[in-house]
Structure formats: C-alpha cells, structure tokens
Short mmCIF file of C-alpha atoms in Angstrom, two decimals:
data_model
loop_
_atom_site.label_atom_id
_atom_site.label_comp_id
_atom_site.label_asym_id
_atom_site.label_seq_id
_atom_site.Cartn_x
_atom_site.Cartn_y
_atom_site.Cartn_z
CA MET M 1 7.77 14.26 -54.85
CA PHE M 2 9.19 13.78 -58.30
CA VAL M 3 7.41 16.89 -59.59
CA ALA M 4 8.74 18.92 -56.64
CA LEU M 5 12.28 17.78 -57.22
CA LEU M 6 12.44 17.65 -60.99
CA GLY M 7 9.62 19.91 -62.10
CA LYS M 8 7.24 19.48 -65.04
CA PRO M 9 7.05 17.49 -67.23
CA PHE M 10 10.14 15.45 -66.30
CA GLY M 11 9.01 14.70 -62.77
CA ILE M 12 5.70 13.44 -64.09
CA VAL M 13 7.35 11.35 -66.76
CA LEU M 14 9.77 9.71 -64.31
CA PHE M 15 6.99 8.98 -61.83
CA GLN M 16 4.80 7.33 -64.48
CA LEU M 17 7.67 5.29 -65.85
CA LEU M 18 8.63 3.96 -62.46
CA GLU M 19 4.95 3.23 -61.59
CA ALA M 20 4.54 1.28 -64.88
CA THR M 21 7.73 -0.70 -64.13
CA GLN M 22 5.92 -2.61 -61.42
CA PHE M 23 3.67 -4.18 -64.13
CA THR M 24 6.79 -5.18 -66.07
CA VAL M 25 8.04 -6.91 -62.94
CA TYR M 26 4.66 -8.59 -62.20
CA LEU M 27 4.41 -9.92 -65.73
CA SER M 28 7.96 -11.24 -65.58
CA LEU M 29 7.16 -13.05 -62.26
CA VAL M 30 3.96 -14.56 -63.74
CA ALA M 31 5.85 -15.78 -66.75
CA PHE M 32 8.77 -17.19 -64.73
CA LEU M 33 6.64 -18.93 -62.16
CA GLY M 34 3.95 -20.21 -64.57
CA GLY M 35 6.56 -21.15 -67.22
CA GLY M 36 8.62 -22.82 -64.56
CA LEU M 37 5.76 -25.04 -63.42
CA ILE M 38 4.83 -26.04 -66.91
CA GLY M 39 8.54 -26.38 -67.80
CA LEU M 40 9.02 -28.87 -64.95
CA ALA M 41 6.18 -31.01 -66.27
CA VAL M 42 7.53 -30.81 -69.80
CA THR M 43 11.07 -31.67 -68.59
CA ALA M 44 9.78 -34.71 -66.71
CA ALA M 45 7.93 -35.87 -69.80
CA ARG M 46 11.00 -35.38 -72.03
CA VAL M 47 13.24 -37.50 -69.77
CA SER M 48 10.59 -40.12 -69.20
CA PRO M 49 11.24 -43.64 -70.31
CA LEU M 50 7.91 -43.49 -72.19
CA ARG M 51 8.74 -42.75 -75.83
CA TYR M 52 5.36 -41.30 -76.78
CA LEU M 53 5.56 -38.72 -73.98
CA ARG M 54 9.10 -37.75 -75.10
CA ARG M 55 7.88 -37.24 -78.66
CA ILE M 56 4.77 -35.22 -77.74
CA PHE M 57 6.57 -32.82 -75.49
CA THR M 58 9.55 -32.54 -77.83
CA VAL M 59 7.12 -31.22 -80.39
CA TYR M 60 5.71 -28.81 -77.74
CA THR M 61 9.18 -27.44 -77.00
CA TRP M 62 10.10 -27.11 -80.69
CA LEU M 63 6.78 -25.36 -81.42
CA PHE M 64 7.05 -22.64 -78.78
CA GLN M 65 10.73 -22.14 -79.37
CA SER M 66 10.19 -21.76 -83.08
CA VAL M 67 7.27 -19.36 -82.95
CA PRO M 68 8.56 -15.80 -82.19
CA LEU M 69 7.22 -14.29 -78.96
CA LEU M 70 5.85 -11.38 -80.93
CA MET M 71 3.72 -13.74 -82.95
CA LEU M 72 2.49 -15.47 -79.84
CA LEU M 73 1.43 -12.15 -78.47
CA PHE M 74 -0.35 -11.26 -81.70
CA LEU M 75 -2.19 -14.60 -81.86
CA LEU M 76 -3.36 -14.61 -78.24
CA GLY M 77 -3.92 -10.86 -77.80
CA LEU M 78 -5.36 -9.93 -81.22
CA GLY M 79 -6.07 -13.13 -83.18
CA VAL M 80 -8.13 -15.00 -80.62
CA PRO M 81 -10.49 -12.06 -79.91
CA HIS M 82 -10.99 -11.44 -83.60
CA LEU M 83 -11.54 -15.12 -84.59
CA PHE M 84 -13.81 -16.07 -81.71
CA SER M 85 -15.45 -12.68 -81.02
CA VAL M 86 -14.41 -12.80 -77.37
CA SER M 87 -12.75 -10.14 -75.21
CA VAL M 88 -9.29 -11.10 -73.97
CA ASP M 89 -7.68 -8.97 -71.29
CA PRO M 90 -4.12 -7.92 -72.30
CA TRP M 91 -2.96 -9.22 -68.90
CA TYR M 92 -4.14 -12.74 -69.66
CA ALA M 93 -2.94 -12.74 -73.24
CA ALA M 94 0.51 -11.43 -72.29
CA GLY M 95 0.75 -13.76 -69.28
CA VAL M 96 -0.20 -16.91 -71.30
CA ALA M 97 2.09 -15.97 -74.26
CA LEU M 98 5.09 -15.36 -72.03
CA THR M 99 4.37 -18.46 -69.92
CA LEU M 100 4.30 -20.72 -72.93
CA TYR M 101 7.45 -19.14 -74.30
CA THR M 102 9.18 -19.46 -70.97
CA SER M 103 8.12 -23.01 -70.36
CA ALA M 104 9.62 -24.18 -73.70
CA TYR M 105 13.00 -22.57 -73.03
CA LEU M 106 13.23 -23.51 -69.36
CA SER M 107 12.36 -27.14 -70.11
CA GLU M 108 15.13 -27.22 -72.68
CA VAL M 109 17.61 -25.75 -70.13
CA TRP M 110 16.59 -28.26 -67.48
CA ARG M 111 16.50 -31.26 -69.84
CA GLY M 112 20.04 -30.31 -70.95
CA ALA M 113 21.17 -30.21 -67.33
CA ILE M 114 19.71 -33.63 -66.67
CA THR M 115 21.27 -35.20 -69.77
CA ALA M 116 24.60 -33.62 -68.86
CA VAL M 117 24.82 -35.86 -65.77
CA PRO M 118 27.06 -38.79 -66.74
CA THR M 119 25.19 -41.94 -67.72
CA GLY M 120 27.23 -43.90 -65.20
CA GLN M 121 25.07 -42.25 -62.54
CA HIS M 122 21.94 -43.88 -64.00
CA GLU M 123 23.67 -47.25 -64.27
CA GLY M 124 24.87 -47.03 -60.70
CA GLY M 125 21.36 -46.37 -59.48
CA LYS M 126 20.03 -49.30 -61.47
CA ALA M 127 22.76 -51.53 -59.96
CA LEU M 128 21.51 -50.55 -56.51
CA GLY M 129 18.00 -51.65 -57.48
CA LEU M 130 16.46 -48.13 -57.57
CA THR M 131 13.49 -47.36 -59.74
CA PHE M 132 13.58 -44.63 -62.37
CA PRO M 133 11.83 -42.05 -60.15
CA GLN M 134 14.22 -42.88 -57.27
CA ILE M 135 17.24 -42.55 -59.53
CA MET M 136 15.97 -39.12 -60.71
CA VAL M 137 15.14 -37.75 -57.30
CA LEU M 138 18.03 -39.13 -55.29
CA ILE M 139 20.88 -39.12 -57.83
CA ILE M 140 20.24 -37.12 -60.99
CA LEU M 141 18.28 -34.07 -59.98
CA PRO M 142 20.60 -32.89 -57.22
CA GLN M 143 23.47 -32.81 -59.73
CA ALA M 144 21.34 -31.36 -62.52
CA PHE M 145 20.17 -28.55 -60.20
CA ARG M 146 23.72 -27.29 -59.82
CA LEU M 147 24.12 -27.23 -63.62
CA ALA M 148 20.75 -25.57 -64.31
CA ILE M 149 20.59 -22.81 -61.68
CA ALA M 150 22.91 -20.33 -63.44
CA PRO M 151 21.27 -20.48 -66.88
CA THR M 152 17.85 -20.42 -65.26
CA VAL M 153 18.65 -17.15 -63.43
CA GLY M 154 20.16 -15.85 -66.66
CA PHE M 155 16.98 -16.62 -68.59
CA MET M 156 15.07 -14.35 -66.27
CA VAL M 157 16.81 -11.45 -68.05
CA GLN M 158 15.28 -12.62 -71.32
CA ILE M 159 11.87 -12.76 -69.75
CA ILE M 160 12.10 -9.15 -68.52
CA LYS M 161 13.22 -7.95 -71.92
CA GLY M 162 10.49 -10.08 -73.57
CA THR M 163 7.82 -8.23 -71.65
CA SER M 164 8.67 -5.09 -73.60
CA LEU M 165 6.84 -6.60 -76.61
CA ALA M 166 3.55 -6.85 -74.72
CA TYR M 167 2.72 -3.22 -75.52
CA ILE M 168 1.54 -4.28 -78.95
CA ILE M 169 -1.58 -5.88 -77.50
CA GLY M 170 -2.25 -2.99 -75.13
CA PHE M 171 -0.56 -4.27 -71.99
CA HIS M 172 0.18 -1.36 -69.66
CA ASP M 173 3.86 -1.51 -68.70
CA LEU M 174 7.09 0.46 -68.89
CA MET M 175 7.30 0.26 -72.71
CA THR M 176 3.67 1.37 -73.21
CA VAL M 177 3.99 4.43 -71.02
CA GLY M 178 7.40 5.33 -72.44
CA LYS M 179 6.23 5.17 -76.05
CA ARG M 180 3.18 7.25 -75.21
CA TRP M 181 5.38 9.99 -73.71
CA ALA M 182 7.94 9.75 -76.53
CA ASN M 183 5.16 10.31 -79.10
CA SER M 184 3.48 13.09 -77.17
CA PRO M 185 3.83 16.78 -78.25
CA VAL M 186 4.81 17.82 -74.72
CA PRO M 187 8.15 19.73 -74.81
CA GLY M 188 10.96 17.85 -73.05
CA THR M 189 9.52 14.41 -73.77
CA GLN M 190 11.31 13.79 -77.11
CA PRO M 191 12.32 10.13 -77.83
CA PHE M 192 16.00 10.89 -77.27
CA VAL M 193 15.02 11.90 -73.71
CA ILE M 194 12.52 9.18 -72.88
CA TYR M 195 14.22 6.10 -74.38
CA PRO M 196 17.49 6.50 -72.47
CA ILE M 197 15.54 6.68 -69.24
CA MET M 198 13.65 3.55 -70.16
CA ALA M 199 16.93 1.86 -71.08
CA MET M 200 18.38 2.67 -67.68
CA ILE M 201 15.31 1.22 -65.95
CA TYR M 202 15.54 -1.97 -67.93
CA PHE M 203 19.27 -2.07 -67.20
CA SER M 204 18.64 -1.70 -63.47
CA LEU M 205 16.26 -4.69 -63.64
CA CYS M 206 18.42 -6.94 -65.81
CA PHE M 207 22.01 -6.21 -64.78
CA PRO M 208 21.78 -7.57 -61.21
CA LEU M 209 20.33 -10.82 -62.54
CA SER M 210 23.07 -11.08 -65.19
CA LEU M 211 25.70 -10.44 -62.56
CA TRP M 212 24.09 -13.01 -60.21
CA SER M 213 23.97 -15.62 -63.01
CA ARG M 214 27.65 -15.05 -63.85
CA ARG M 215 28.75 -15.42 -60.24
CA LEU M 216 26.66 -18.53 -59.78
CA GLU M 217 28.19 -20.02 -62.91
CA GLU M 218 31.69 -19.20 -61.70
CA ARG M 219 31.03 -20.49 -58.18
CA LEU M 220 29.33 -23.70 -59.20
CA GLY M 221 31.85 -24.28 -61.96
CA SER M 222 34.76 -24.00 -59.59
CA THR M 223 32.99 -26.33 -57.08
CA THR M 224 32.36 -28.86 -59.81
CA SER M 225 35.97 -28.70 -60.87
CA ARG M 226 37.21 -29.29 -57.35
CA GLY M 227 34.80 -32.16 -56.93
CA GLY M 228 35.97 -33.73 -60.18
CA ALA M 229 39.65 -33.34 -59.22
CA ALA M 230 38.99 -34.91 -55.83
CA ALA M 231 37.13 -37.83 -57.45
CA ALA M 232 39.96 -38.34 -59.91
CA ALA M 233 42.53 -38.34 -57.10
#
C-alpha cells in the first residue's frame, strides 16, 4: 500500500519504519511493566521501618540512577557475552537494562510521593491503633497515588526515548532501521530525509503521553488545592 501510494524507495522506507516502531513500543511496555513491578518492591523497602532494607535499596536506586542507560546496555548486551562467552539476545539485554533503569527512577518517584504525604497522617493512623501496613494501605498510598500518577505517566516518555539507544547492541527497532536507511546508498534515503521522519514517529508516540501527564497534573493539582482549601475552612 505504501509503495503504491508513495512509490519507491520512500514507500518501502516508511513501511519499514512503521513496522519497526512496534518493537519500540513493545520494549517500552516491557520496561515500564517490569520496572514498575520491581520499582514497587524497591519503594516498599525504602519506606519500610527496617533500616537495613532502606539502606540496601537506597544503594540499588543510586546505582542504577548513576550508571548511564547507554552503559547498562553495553554491559548487558556486549560485556556479559564477551566476559562469560554466552550468547545474549538483544531483546533480553535491552529489556533487562531498561527495566533496571526504569525501576530505579520509578521507585524514586513513588517514594517521593509517599514521603510528600504529611507526617500527621502517619501519626493519626498510629493513634487509631493501625499497624504500619494498614497505615500505608488505608491512609498513605491512596494520597500518594494522586501525587505519583502524573510524573509516572510523564516518565513513560523517557522510557520511549531511552529505547532509541538499544540499537547499539543490535536491537531491531525504529532507530536501527532508520540508521540503516540513512546510511544506505539508495537515492532519496539521505539522513536529512530519514531522520525527520523518525523524529515525527517518536513525537507521535511521546506527545500524547506528555499532554496526558500535563493534564493529569493540572487536574489533580486543582483537586488537591480545593481539598486543602475545604479542610482549612
């Protein structure tokens, strides 16, 4: 269809770019879901009353926030196969690297949302005789959720953009196919033609999420303000 409408090679290029975009989306979903599950566990450990758990997972967060994503991809996609003489599929290497990267940042976002809940809420729960898990589930987390949802959605944009680095370990996605066409000798596939198309595809993936995040932030912010004003009254 693309070839019939746009001709060669532009129709072929556009078809292959859009086809490769699905793998960018799949990798983003794997990173968000996997990183979210690990991030939940890390967040729970970091707000735990057990000091040793807080220290261990604080180091975990610092580690994967400090190491650049590009370096994680190199280590898992190229370093591990070379050091241990094993074959690592680019899918697994990219998925693990992005999952670890995502878990560290999401856990920090969620921990910040939990600690942003006034300490009086904890004290009120203790006064009612609630245990720590009960205070978290019944009082703290419902309030923290409202604070965390907008930055969580916003971070999904960073995940999508981060997948563009996975091409360095051979992961087949939008960036890989685009660079291959941009470096090919085929007339009409020069970099100044291919890269704007790729930019528009990334924009079409990221902009709706950015807009959604901004609207959530505005809506939840106004709701919180009204709630605070009503409580003060």
